[in-house]
Coordinates of C-alpha atoms in Angstrom, one line a residue:
Chain A
M1 CA 32.1 -48.6 40.4
A2 CA 33.8 -48.8 43.6
R3 CA 36.9 -50.2 44.8
L4 CA 36.4 -52.8 47.5
E5 CA 38.5 -54.0 50.5
I6 CA 40.6 -57.0 50.2
L7 CA 40.8 -59.2 53.1
E8 CA 44.3 -60.6 54.1
F9 CA 45.3 -63.7 55.5
P10 CA 45.1 -64.7 58.4
D11 CA 41.9 -62.8 58.7
P12 CA 39.1 -65.3 59.7
R13 CA 36.5 -64.2 57.1
L14 CA 38.3 -65.9 54.3
R15 CA 37.4 -69.0 55.7
T16 CA 33.7 -68.5 55.4
K17 CA 32.0 -70.8 53.0
A18 CA 30.5 -68.8 49.8
Q19 CA 26.8 -69.4 49.1
P20 CA 25.7 -69.9 45.6
V21 CA 23.9 -66.9 43.4
A22 CA 20.3 -67.3 43.0
V23 CA 19.7 -65.0 40.6
V24 CA 22.0 -62.8 38.5
D25 CA 20.6 -59.3 39.2
A26 CA 21.7 -56.0 39.1
A27 CA 23.4 -56.0 42.4
I28 CA 25.5 -59.2 41.6
Q29 CA 26.4 -57.4 38.4
Q30 CA 27.5 -54.3 40.4
L31 CA 29.3 -56.8 42.5
V32 CA 31.3 -58.1 39.7
D33 CA 32.2 -54.6 38.2
D34 CA 33.5 -53.7 41.6
M35 CA 35.4 -56.5 41.9
L36 CA 37.2 -56.3 38.4
E37 CA 38.0 -52.7 39.4
T38 CA 39.4 -54.1 42.4
M39 CA 41.4 -56.7 41.0
Y40 CA 42.8 -54.6 38.1
D41 CA 43.7 -51.9 40.7
A42 CA 45.7 -54.4 42.7
D43 CA 47.3 -56.0 39.7
G44 CA 45.8 -59.2 40.2
I45 CA 44.7 -61.9 37.6
G46 CA 41.9 -63.2 39.7
L47 CA 39.6 -62.4 42.8
A48 CA 37.2 -64.2 44.7
A49 CA 34.2 -62.5 46.1
T50 CA 35.1 -64.0 49.5
Q51 CA 38.3 -61.9 49.6
V52 CA 36.3 -58.5 49.4
N53 CA 33.9 -60.2 52.3
V54 CA 31.1 -61.0 50.2
H55 CA 30.0 -64.8 50.6
K56 CA 28.4 -65.7 47.1
R57 CA 30.1 -67.6 44.5
V58 CA 31.3 -65.0 42.1
V59 CA 34.8 -64.8 40.7
V60 CA 36.6 -62.6 38.2
M61 CA 39.7 -63.1 36.5
D62 CA 41.6 -61.6 33.3
L63 CA 44.9 -63.3 32.3
S64 CA 45.4 -61.4 29.3
S65 CA 48.7 -59.0 28.9
A66 CA 46.4 -56.0 27.9
R67 CA 44.0 -56.3 30.8
E68 CA 41.1 -56.3 28.6
E69 CA 39.5 -59.6 28.6
P70 CA 37.7 -59.8 32.2
R71 CA 36.2 -63.2 32.6
V72 CA 33.2 -63.9 35.1
L73 CA 32.6 -67.2 36.8
I74 CA 29.2 -67.1 38.7
N75 CA 28.8 -70.4 40.7
P76 CA 31.4 -72.0 39.0
E77 CA 31.7 -75.9 39.4
I78 CA 34.7 -77.7 38.5
E79 CA 35.8 -81.0 37.3
L80 CA 39.6 -82.0 38.1
L81 CA 41.3 -83.5 35.1
G82 CA 44.6 -84.9 34.3
A83 CA 47.8 -85.0 36.1
T84 CA 49.2 -83.0 38.5
V85 CA 51.6 -80.1 38.2
E86 CA 53.3 -77.5 40.4
S87 CA 53.6 -73.8 39.7
Q88 CA 54.3 -70.9 41.7
E89 CA 51.0 -69.2 43.0
G90 CA 50.6 -65.5 44.9
C91 CA 47.5 -64.4 46.4
L92 CA 46.1 -60.7 46.5
S93 CA 44.9 -61.8 50.1
V94 CA 48.5 -63.3 51.0
P95 CA 50.4 -60.0 49.4
E96 CA 53.9 -60.9 48.3
F97 CA 54.5 -64.2 49.2
Y98 CA 54.8 -66.6 45.9
E99 CA 55.1 -70.5 47.1
P100 CA 54.8 -73.6 44.7
V101 CA 51.5 -75.3 45.1
T102 CA 50.6 -78.6 43.2
R103 CA 47.5 -78.6 41.0
H104 CA 45.6 -80.4 38.3
E105 CA 47.0 -79.6 35.1
R106 CA 43.5 -79.5 33.3
I107 CA 40.1 -78.6 34.6
R108 CA 36.2 -78.4 33.1
L109 CA 34.3 -75.7 34.2
E110 CA 30.6 -74.9 34.4
A111 CA 29.9 -71.4 35.4
L112 CA 27.4 -68.4 34.3
D113 CA 28.7 -65.3 33.1
R114 CA 27.6 -61.6 33.9
D115 CA 24.4 -62.1 32.2
G116 CA 23.6 -65.0 34.0
Q117 CA 24.0 -67.3 30.9
P118 CA 25.6 -70.8 31.2
Y119 CA 28.9 -71.7 29.7
E120 CA 31.4 -74.4 29.8
L121 CA 35.1 -74.4 29.2
E122 CA 38.1 -76.7 29.3
A123 CA 41.4 -75.0 30.6
E124 CA 44.9 -76.1 31.3
G125 CA 47.9 -74.2 32.2
L126 CA 47.7 -70.9 34.1
L127 CA 44.0 -70.4 33.5
A128 CA 43.4 -73.9 35.0
V129 CA 45.4 -73.1 38.1
C130 CA 44.0 -69.7 38.7
I131 CA 40.7 -71.2 38.5
Q132 CA 41.4 -73.8 41.0
H133 CA 42.9 -70.9 43.4
E134 CA 39.6 -68.9 42.9
C135 CA 37.3 -71.8 43.7
D136 CA 39.3 -72.5 46.8
H137 CA 38.7 -69.3 48.2
L138 CA 34.9 -69.8 47.6
L139 CA 35.3 -72.7 50.3
G140 CA 37.1 -70.8 52.6
K141 CA 40.5 -72.4 51.5
L142 CA 43.9 -70.4 50.5
F143 CA 46.9 -71.5 48.8
V144 CA 48.8 -71.3 52.1
D145 CA 47.0 -74.4 53.3
Y146 CA 48.9 -76.4 51.0
L147 CA 52.4 -75.5 52.4
S148 CA 53.8 -77.0 55.3
G149 CA 52.7 -75.7 58.6
L150 CA 56.1 -74.3 59.3
K151 CA 56.0 -72.2 56.2
R152 CA 52.5 -71.1 56.8
Q153 CA 53.2 -70.2 60.2
R154 CA 56.2 -68.1 59.0
I155 CA 53.9 -66.0 56.3
R156 CA 51.4 -65.6 58.9
K157 CA 53.8 -63.9 61.3
K158 CA 55.3 -61.7 58.7
L159 CA 51.5 -60.3 57.4
E160 CA 50.6 -60.3 61.3
K161 CA 53.8 -58.3 61.9
R162 CA 52.9 -55.9 58.6
H163 CA 48.8 -55.6 59.9
R164 CA 50.2 -54.3 63.2
Q165 CA 52.6 -51.7 61.8
S166 CA 50.4 -50.1 59.4
A167 CA 47.4 -50.0 61.8
Chain B
M1 CA 45.2 -64.8 42.6
N2 CA 48.3 -62.8 41.9
P3 CA 50.4 -63.4 38.8
P4 CA 52.7 -66.2 39.0
D5 CA 55.7 -64.0 38.3
A6 CA 56.1 -61.3 40.8
A7 CA 56.0 -58.4 38.4
P8 CA 52.4 -58.8 36.8
T9 CA 52.0 -56.0 34.1
G10 CA 54.1 -54.9 31.4
E11 CA 56.9 -57.3 30.6
A12 CA 56.2 -60.2 32.7
A13 CA 53.0 -60.5 30.9
G14 CA 54.3 -60.0 27.5
V15 CA 56.8 -62.9 28.0
A16 CA 53.8 -65.0 29.5
A17 CA 51.8 -64.1 26.1
R18 CA 54.8 -65.5 24.2
V19 CA 54.9 -68.4 26.0
R20 CA 51.4 -69.2 25.5
A21 CA 51.7 -68.6 22.2
A22 CA 54.6 -70.8 21.5
R23 CA 52.7 -73.7 23.2
V24 CA 49.6 -73.3 20.7
I25 CA 51.6 -73.1 17.5
A26 CA 53.9 -76.2 18.9
D27 CA 50.6 -78.0 19.2
V28 CA 49.7 -76.9 15.6
L29 CA 53.2 -77.9 14.3
A30 CA 52.9 -81.3 15.7
G31 CA 49.5 -81.5 14.0
R32 CA 48.0 -82.3 17.6
S33 CA 45.3 -79.8 17.0
T34 CA 43.6 -77.0 15.0
L35 CA 44.5 -73.5 16.0
P36 CA 41.3 -72.7 17.8
E37 CA 41.3 -75.9 19.8
A38 CA 44.9 -75.3 20.8
L39 CA 44.1 -71.8 22.0
A40 CA 41.4 -72.8 24.0
R41 CA 43.4 -75.6 25.5
H42 CA 46.2 -73.0 26.3
G43 CA 43.3 -70.7 27.8
G44 CA 43.6 -68.2 24.8
A45 CA 40.4 -68.6 22.6
D46 CA 38.0 -67.9 25.3
A47 CA 39.9 -65.0 26.7
D48 CA 40.2 -63.8 23.3
D49 CA 43.5 -62.1 24.4
G50 CA 44.3 -60.0 21.4
F51 CA 47.9 -60.3 21.6
V52 CA 48.1 -64.0 21.6
R53 CA 45.8 -64.6 18.8
E54 CA 47.7 -61.8 16.8
L55 CA 50.9 -64.0 17.7
C56 CA 49.2 -67.3 16.6
F57 CA 47.2 -66.3 13.8
G58 CA 49.9 -64.3 12.2
T59 CA 52.7 -67.1 12.5
A60 CA 50.4 -69.5 11.0
R61 CA 49.8 -67.2 8.1
H62 CA 53.3 -66.6 7.3
A63 CA 54.4 -70.2 8.8
F64 CA 56.2 -71.4 5.7
R65 CA 58.3 -68.3 5.3
L66 CA 59.3 -68.1 8.8
D67 CA 60.0 -71.6 8.9
H68 CA 62.4 -71.4 6.0
E69 CA 64.0 -68.3 7.5
V70 CA 64.7 -69.9 11.0
R71 CA 65.9 -73.1 9.6
R72 CA 68.5 -71.3 7.7
H73 CA 70.5 -70.6 11.2
L74 CA 69.9 -74.0 12.4
R75 CA 72.2 -77.0 12.2
Q76 CA 69.6 -79.7 12.9
A77 CA 65.9 -80.1 12.5
P78 CA 64.0 -79.0 15.5
R79 CA 63.2 -82.1 17.6
E80 CA 59.2 -83.2 18.6
R81 CA 60.1 -82.4 21.7
D82 CA 61.5 -79.2 21.4
L83 CA 58.7 -77.7 19.0
D84 CA 58.1 -75.0 21.5
V85 CA 61.5 -73.6 21.3
H86 CA 60.9 -73.8 17.4
A87 CA 57.5 -72.3 17.6
L88 CA 59.0 -69.3 19.8
M89 CA 61.6 -68.5 17.1
L90 CA 58.7 -68.6 14.6
L91 CA 56.9 -66.1 16.4
G92 CA 60.1 -64.1 17.1
G93 CA 60.1 -63.9 13.3
Y94 CA 56.9 -62.8 13.1
Q95 CA 57.0 -59.9 15.5
L96 CA 60.3 -58.8 13.7
A97 CA 58.6 -58.8 10.2
H98 CA 55.2 -58.1 10.6
M99 CA 54.1 -56.4 14.0
D100 CA 54.6 -53.1 15.6
V101 CA 56.8 -54.5 18.5
P102 CA 60.2 -52.8 18.2
D103 CA 62.8 -55.2 17.5
H104 CA 64.7 -55.0 20.6
A105 CA 61.7 -55.7 22.4
A106 CA 60.6 -58.4 20.6
V107 CA 63.8 -60.2 20.7
H108 CA 64.2 -59.2 24.3
A109 CA 60.8 -60.8 25.2
T110 CA 61.0 -63.7 23.0
V111 CA 64.4 -64.8 24.8
A112 CA 62.8 -64.3 28.4
A113 CA 60.2 -66.6 27.2
A114 CA 62.8 -69.5 26.1
R115 CA 64.1 -69.2 29.4
S116 CA 61.1 -69.7 31.3
L117 CA 60.5 -72.9 29.1
K118 CA 63.1 -74.5 31.4
K119 CA 65.2 -75.7 28.6
P120 CA 68.5 -74.4 29.5
W121 CA 69.9 -74.3 26.0
A122 CA 67.2 -72.7 24.3
S123 CA 67.4 -69.0 25.2
G124 CA 70.9 -68.9 23.8
L125 CA 69.7 -70.4 20.6
V126 CA 66.4 -68.1 20.3
N127 CA 68.6 -65.2 20.9
A128 CA 71.1 -66.0 18.2
V129 CA 68.4 -66.6 15.8
L130 CA 66.3 -64.0 16.3
R131 CA 69.3 -61.5 16.1
K132 CA 70.2 -62.7 12.9
L133 CA 66.5 -62.5 11.6
A134 CA 66.3 -58.9 12.9
R135 CA 69.1 -58.1 10.3
A136 CA 67.1 -59.7 7.4
D137 CA 64.5 -58.7 5.3
L138 CA 61.9 -61.3 6.1
R139 CA 59.3 -59.6 3.5
A140 CA 61.2 -59.2 0.6
D141 CA 59.9 -61.2 -2.5
D142 CA 62.8 -63.2 -3.5
P143 CA 62.1 -65.6 -6.7
E144 CA 64.9 -67.5 -5.5
L145 CA 62.9 -69.1 -2.7
P146 CA 60.8 -72.3 -3.3
D147 CA 57.2 -71.5 -4.1
D148 CA 55.8 -72.9 -1.1
V149 CA 57.9 -70.8 1.2
R150 CA 57.5 -67.5 -1.0
L151 CA 53.8 -68.1 -1.1
N152 CA 53.3 -69.6 2.0
H153 CA 51.0 -72.4 0.3
P154 CA 52.0 -76.0 0.7
H155 CA 53.3 -77.4 -2.9
W156 CA 50.1 -79.8 -3.2
W157 CA 47.8 -77.0 -2.8
L158 CA 49.8 -74.7 -5.2
E159 CA 49.8 -77.5 -7.7
R160 CA 45.8 -77.6 -7.7
L161 CA 45.2 -74.0 -7.8
R162 CA 47.6 -73.7 -10.8
A163 CA 45.5 -76.8 -12.6
H164 CA 42.3 -75.9 -11.5
W165 CA 42.5 -71.8 -12.0
P166 CA 45.5 -71.1 -14.3
D167 CA 44.0 -67.5 -14.8
D168 CA 43.1 -66.8 -11.2
W169 CA 45.5 -68.8 -8.7
Q170 CA 47.6 -66.0 -8.0
A171 CA 44.5 -64.0 -6.9
L172 CA 43.8 -67.1 -4.6
V173 CA 47.3 -67.2 -3.0
A174 CA 46.9 -63.5 -2.3
A175 CA 43.2 -64.0 -0.8
G176 CA 44.5 -66.9 1.2
N177 CA 47.4 -64.8 2.7
A178 CA 45.6 -61.8 3.4
R179 CA 44.0 -61.1 7.0
P180 CA 40.3 -61.5 6.6
P181 CA 37.8 -58.8 6.6
M182 CA 35.0 -59.0 9.7
T183 CA 31.8 -59.5 7.8
L184 CA 28.4 -59.3 9.3
R185 CA 25.0 -60.5 8.2
S186 CA 22.2 -58.0 8.7
H187 CA 18.8 -59.6 9.2
R188 CA 16.8 -56.4 8.6
K189 CA 17.4 -53.9 6.3
R190 CA 20.9 -53.3 5.6
S191 CA 20.7 -49.8 5.3
L192 CA 19.0 -49.4 8.8
A193 CA 22.2 -51.6 9.9
L194 CA 24.7 -49.4 8.4
A195 CA 23.0 -46.4 9.8
A196 CA 22.8 -47.9 13.6
L197 CA 26.3 -48.7 13.1
A198 CA 27.5 -45.2 12.1
E199 CA 25.6 -43.7 14.7
A200 CA 27.6 -45.9 17.0
G201 CA 30.6 -44.8 15.2
I202 CA 31.7 -47.9 13.7
E203 CA 32.9 -47.7 10.2
A204 CA 31.2 -49.9 8.1
H205 CA 29.9 -50.6 4.1
G206 CA 27.7 -53.0 2.6
G207 CA 28.7 -56.1 0.2
S208 CA 28.3 -55.9 -3.4
V209 CA 27.1 -59.9 -3.8
T210 CA 24.4 -59.9 -1.3
E211 CA 21.7 -57.8 -0.2
S212 CA 22.6 -58.6 3.8
A213 CA 26.4 -58.5 4.1
I214 CA 28.2 -55.8 5.8
Y215 CA 32.2 -55.3 6.1
L216 CA 33.4 -53.5 9.3
A217 CA 36.6 -51.4 8.6
R218 CA 38.0 -52.9 11.7
P219 CA 37.3 -56.1 13.5
L220 CA 35.5 -55.5 16.7
P221 CA 34.3 -57.7 19.6
V222 CA 30.5 -58.8 18.7
G223 CA 29.3 -57.6 22.1
S224 CA 30.2 -54.0 21.2
L225 CA 28.0 -54.2 18.0
P226 CA 24.4 -52.6 18.3
G227 CA 22.0 -55.4 16.9
F228 CA 24.1 -58.6 17.8
A229 CA 22.4 -59.3 21.3
S230 CA 19.3 -59.3 19.5
G231 CA 20.0 -61.4 16.5
D232 CA 19.6 -58.3 14.1
L233 CA 23.5 -58.7 13.1
S234 CA 25.5 -62.0 12.9
V235 CA 28.9 -62.8 12.0
Q236 CA 28.9 -64.3 8.8
D237 CA 31.0 -64.5 5.6
E238 CA 29.2 -62.8 2.5
G239 CA 29.9 -65.9 0.6
A240 CA 28.3 -68.2 3.3
Q241 CA 25.2 -65.9 3.3
L242 CA 24.3 -67.0 -0.4
A243 CA 23.2 -70.3 0.9
A244 CA 20.3 -69.7 2.4
P245 CA 18.6 -67.9 -0.3
L246 CA 19.7 -70.7 -2.8
L247 CA 18.3 -73.3 -0.8
G248 CA 15.0 -71.3 -0.3
A249 CA 12.1 -71.8 2.5
S250 CA 8.7 -71.7 2.3
P251 CA 6.2 -71.5 5.4
G252 CA 5.7 -75.1 6.9
E253 CA 8.4 -76.7 5.2
R254 CA 10.7 -79.1 6.7
I255 CA 14.3 -78.0 6.2
L256 CA 17.5 -79.9 7.0
D257 CA 20.8 -78.6 7.8
A258 CA 22.8 -81.5 7.9
C259 CA 26.4 -80.1 8.7
A260 CA 25.0 -76.9 10.8
A261 CA 27.6 -76.0 13.5
P262 CA 28.0 -73.2 14.4
G263 CA 24.8 -72.6 13.1
G264 CA 25.6 -69.2 11.0
K265 CA 23.4 -70.9 7.9
A266 CA 20.8 -72.4 9.8
L267 CA 20.3 -69.4 11.8
H268 CA 19.7 -67.8 8.3
I269 CA 17.4 -70.0 7.1
A270 CA 15.2 -69.6 10.2
Q271 CA 15.4 -66.0 10.1
M272 CA 14.5 -65.8 6.2
E273 CA 11.3 -68.2 6.8
P274 CA 10.4 -68.0 10.6
A275 CA 7.3 -70.4 9.8
A276 CA 9.6 -73.1 8.4
K277 CA 10.6 -76.0 10.8
V278 CA 14.5 -76.3 10.7
L279 CA 16.5 -79.1 12.1
A280 CA 20.1 -78.2 12.6
L281 CA 22.1 -81.6 12.9
D282 CA 25.7 -81.7 13.7
V283 CA 28.0 -84.5 14.5
D284 CA 29.7 -83.0 17.3
P285 CA 27.6 -82.6 20.3
K286 CA 30.0 -79.8 21.8
R287 CA 29.4 -77.6 18.6
C288 CA 25.7 -78.2 18.8
G289 CA 26.0 -76.1 22.1
R290 CA 27.3 -73.1 19.6
I291 CA 24.2 -73.5 17.5
R292 CA 21.8 -73.2 20.3
E293 CA 24.1 -70.0 21.5
N294 CA 23.0 -68.6 18.1
V295 CA 19.3 -69.8 18.4
T296 CA 18.9 -68.6 21.7
R297 CA 20.5 -65.0 21.1
A298 CA 18.4 -64.6 17.7
Q299 CA 15.3 -66.1 19.4
V300 CA 14.2 -68.1 16.4
T301 CA 12.6 -71.5 16.7
M302 CA 14.7 -74.4 15.5
E303 CA 15.4 -77.8 16.5
V304 CA 19.2 -78.9 17.5
K305 CA 20.4 -82.3 17.3
A306 CA 23.5 -83.9 17.5
G307 CA 23.7 -86.7 14.8
D308 CA 25.9 -88.1 12.1
G309 CA 24.3 -87.2 8.5
R310 CA 25.5 -90.4 7.4
Q311 CA 23.4 -92.4 9.8
P312 CA 19.8 -90.8 9.6
E313 CA 18.4 -94.0 11.2
S314 CA 19.8 -92.8 14.6
W315 CA 18.0 -89.4 14.6
W316 CA 15.4 -89.1 11.6
D317 CA 11.8 -89.7 12.6
G318 CA 11.0 -91.0 9.0
V319 CA 9.0 -87.8 7.5
P320 CA 10.7 -86.7 4.3
F321 CA 12.2 -83.1 4.3
D322 CA 11.4 -80.3 1.6
R323 CA 14.5 -79.3 1.7
I324 CA 18.3 -80.2 2.7
L325 CA 21.4 -78.1 3.1
V326 CA 24.8 -80.3 3.0
D327 CA 27.4 -77.8 4.0
A328 CA 30.2 -80.7 3.8
P329 CA 33.2 -80.9 5.8
C330 CA 35.9 -79.7 3.2
S331 CA 39.7 -78.9 2.9
A332 CA 38.8 -75.0 3.7
T333 CA 40.9 -74.1 0.9
G334 CA 38.5 -71.1 0.1
I335 CA 38.6 -69.9 3.6
L336 CA 42.4 -70.3 4.4
R337 CA 42.3 -66.4 5.5
R338 CA 39.9 -67.4 8.0
Q339 CA 41.9 -70.5 8.7
P340 CA 45.5 -69.8 8.4
D341 CA 46.5 -73.3 10.6
V342 CA 44.9 -75.1 7.5
R343 CA 48.2 -74.7 5.5
L344 CA 49.7 -76.4 8.0
L345 CA 47.3 -79.3 8.9
R346 CA 45.9 -80.2 5.8
N347 CA 47.9 -82.6 3.4
A348 CA 46.9 -84.2 -0.1
E349 CA 45.7 -87.5 1.2
D350 CA 43.0 -85.8 3.2
L351 CA 41.3 -84.8 0.1
Q352 CA 40.4 -88.1 -0.9
V353 CA 39.2 -88.8 2.8
L354 CA 36.9 -85.6 2.5
A355 CA 35.7 -86.6 -0.8
R356 CA 34.7 -90.0 0.5
L357 CA 33.0 -88.2 3.2
Q358 CA 31.2 -85.7 1.2
Q359 CA 29.6 -88.6 -1.2
D360 CA 28.6 -90.7 1.8
L361 CA 26.8 -87.5 3.2
L362 CA 24.9 -87.2 -0.1
E363 CA 23.9 -90.7 -0.7
A364 CA 22.8 -91.0 3.1
L365 CA 20.8 -87.9 3.3
W366 CA 19.3 -88.0 -0.4
P367 CA 16.8 -90.6 0.5
L368 CA 15.3 -88.5 3.3
L369 CA 14.3 -85.7 0.6
R370 CA 10.7 -85.9 -0.7
N371 CA 9.8 -86.0 -4.4
G372 CA 10.4 -82.6 -5.8
G373 CA 12.6 -81.4 -2.9
R374 CA 15.9 -80.0 -3.2
L375 CA 19.1 -80.3 -1.9
L376 CA 22.0 -77.6 -1.8
Y377 CA 25.4 -78.8 -1.7
C378 CA 27.9 -76.4 -0.5
T379 CA 31.9 -76.4 0.3
C380 CA 34.3 -73.7 1.2
S381 CA 36.5 -75.5 -1.2
V382 CA 37.8 -74.2 -4.4
L383 CA 39.2 -77.7 -5.6
A384 CA 37.1 -79.6 -8.4
E385 CA 37.8 -82.9 -6.4
E386 CA 35.5 -81.9 -3.4
N387 CA 32.8 -80.0 -5.7
D388 CA 32.0 -80.9 -9.2
D389 CA 34.0 -84.4 -9.1
V390 CA 31.5 -85.2 -6.2
I391 CA 28.5 -84.0 -7.7
G392 CA 29.2 -85.5 -11.0
A393 CA 29.7 -88.8 -9.6
F394 CA 26.6 -88.5 -7.2
L395 CA 24.3 -87.6 -10.5
A396 CA 26.0 -90.5 -12.3
A397 CA 25.2 -92.8 -9.8
R398 CA 21.3 -91.8 -9.0
G399 CA 18.8 -91.8 -11.8
D400 CA 16.4 -89.6 -9.6
A401 CA 18.6 -86.7 -8.8
E402 CA 18.9 -83.8 -11.4
G403 CA 21.1 -80.5 -11.1
I404 CA 19.1 -77.3 -11.2
G405 CA 21.4 -74.4 -12.8
I406 CA 22.3 -71.7 -10.4
A407 CA 21.6 -68.4 -12.4
A408 CA 23.4 -65.7 -10.7
D409 CA 25.7 -62.8 -11.4
W410 CA 28.6 -63.7 -8.7
G411 CA 31.2 -66.3 -9.3
S412 CA 31.3 -68.3 -12.3
P413 CA 29.4 -71.4 -13.5
T414 CA 31.0 -74.7 -13.4
L415 CA 29.7 -78.2 -14.7
W416 CA 27.1 -78.7 -11.9
G417 CA 27.3 -75.7 -9.8
R418 CA 28.7 -72.4 -9.3
Q419 CA 31.9 -71.4 -7.7
L420 CA 32.8 -68.1 -6.0
L421 CA 36.5 -67.5 -5.7
P422 CA 37.7 -65.7 -2.4
T423 CA 38.9 -62.2 -2.8
V424 CA 41.4 -60.1 -0.7
D425 CA 38.6 -57.5 0.8
A426 CA 35.6 -59.1 0.4
H427 CA 33.9 -62.8 0.3
D428 CA 35.5 -66.2 1.1
G429 CA 35.3 -69.0 -1.5
F430 CA 32.5 -71.3 -1.9
Y431 CA 30.9 -74.0 -4.1
F432 CA 27.2 -74.5 -4.5
A433 CA 25.3 -77.1 -6.4
L434 CA 21.4 -77.1 -6.6
L435 CA 20.0 -80.7 -6.8
E436 CA 16.2 -81.7 -7.2
R437 CA 14.9 -85.0 -6.6
R438 CA 12.8 -86.7 -9.5
R439 CA 10.9 -89.8 -9.9
K440 CA 13.0 -92.1 -10.9
S441 CA 13.5 -92.1 -14.7
R442 CA 15.5 -95.4 -15.2

C-alpha cells in the first residue's frame, strides 16, 4: 500500500471530471486500498480519486468512530431526496477550513463495492452529506463552490500563501 | 471530506456516535421504525459501526429498566419531539451500567452529544440525570420494581409467557434478555468446517440440535469467515436450520418458500437438494435483493420473485407445488434476543393482526399444493395464538388438510406441531407444524 499525495485547492487538476470505471480489477482495488490508507492517515472521513489525481469514479469513506468500517463507492450514482439542510463541511483538499453548505438531507446511492458487486443504499445525516460531497469531487466540484465569491477568494488566498511558504 | 467537527478522531467521534445512536433510538421509541431500519436511515447499519450498534442494541435490550431509572429523575414525561434527549439519557444509562466505558467518559461524551442536539436546555438535564444514574446500581435486582421493568419485557408479553409456559417462562425471559450467539450453518460436513475455522484461529463449537449448526465463541464480520464467500457457511440460527430438513426436498420437485427474505431457509433447501426447483417469494421487493445476494454468493439455482403470498394470482404460473414452506410473519417472541427492539414496538393487539395474516397466508397457499404434497408452517413465536391456534383453526376449516406428527428429540410436542423454546446459549425459539394435503374426505 502507498500513501498518495492529496491535491489542494486551488489546484486546477481538482476540476477534472472523472471517468467511470470499466472493470473493477486488481489495479482499481490497489487504488482503493491506497486511497483508504491516505484517508485514514489524513484523519478524513471521505476521499475521492480526483483528490489524489486519479480521474476515475472511485470514492472511499469511513464514518465510524473506530475507523474500522471502510466503505467503497465505485461508479456511484446518487438520487437526491428530501428537503435541504445546512451543515458544516471541511475537505482534505481545503485543509482547516470549515464552512456551512446546504445539501439534500437524504439520498439514494447505487454503486459497486471493492469486489465490483453492485449495491444500493439510502442514507441521511452525515452519511448523505459525505456522499454528496465526494460525488461532487468526481465532477470537478468542491464545497467552496457553494460559498460566496468573497469567502472563496479569502480561502484561496490563504491556501496559496501557505503553499508558497511550504514550497 | 473532513469530519464536520474539526477534531475528527477520539472524543468528537465518540460524541457523533452517541448523537447517531440517540436519533436511532428516538425513532424506535416513537414507533417510527425498527432498529435495523433506523440504523440504515442514520447511516449506521451498512457501516456496521460497532459502537453505535452496541449502544442501540444494548439500550433496546435494557429499555424498560433504563427508562424507569431515567424517569425517576424527570419531573415530566418526555415530549415526542424531545425523544432524542430522552434516548441520550437511556443510552447514557446503558453505558454506565453495562459497558466498559469509564463513568466520567460516558457522562462527558453523552452530555457533549446533548449539546450538539441544539436544545440549550438538554445538556444540563442530561448531565444531572446521568450523574444521579452513575451513583445508582442499575443492574441490581429489586423485587420492588414492577415486573416489566425488572424483567425488561412488556406486561402483555409476560402475562402470555406465564400462561402458556408456566414452567419455562423465566427461562424464556432470560433467553429474551440475553445477547445472542453468532450461529452458522455449515453446508458441507460440519467437522470439516470446524477444522477450517480452527485453522483460521476462530473459536467455535457444533450445536446439539442439528448436524449443521456452528456457534462462534465471539461474533465476527462474515467476510472474515473461511467458507462464507463460497456459500459453505451461512449465518442462520440453529432453530431455523430445522426448517429445510423438516420440509424435505426431492430431485425435480417444485418447492415454494412463500415468505423467503432474507433467504436463509430457501438457500438451505436449495443447497440440500440442488435438483429441486425452488421459488423464493417475498412480499417486499427490497428484501428480495437480500435473497438474490444469498443466491449469488452460494451459487445455487433458485427463482426469486416479489409477490404477496396471499395473492397467488399475481405471481403463480398455475403448476402445483410439491412442498410449500410458510415461514409466516409473527410476533418474533422466540427471537427477542436477536431483535431487542421488538419489546418496544410490538403490542398485544398486533397478535390478532398477525394471526389473521397467518391464517390468510395458509388459506391462500394451500390450493397451490398438489394432492399428497406437504406444507411446513413455522414461526419464530412462542405464543399459541400464532402457532397451534392458527393450525387448529385451519385444520378444522379444511377437509383436505391433515397434520403430520413431527418425531424429533428437540423441543416438545404441541397439539398440532412442535415447539422449540429459545435458550440463552444456543438456538432461538421456533414453532413447526407439518401438514399434508389429502383428497377431500367430506
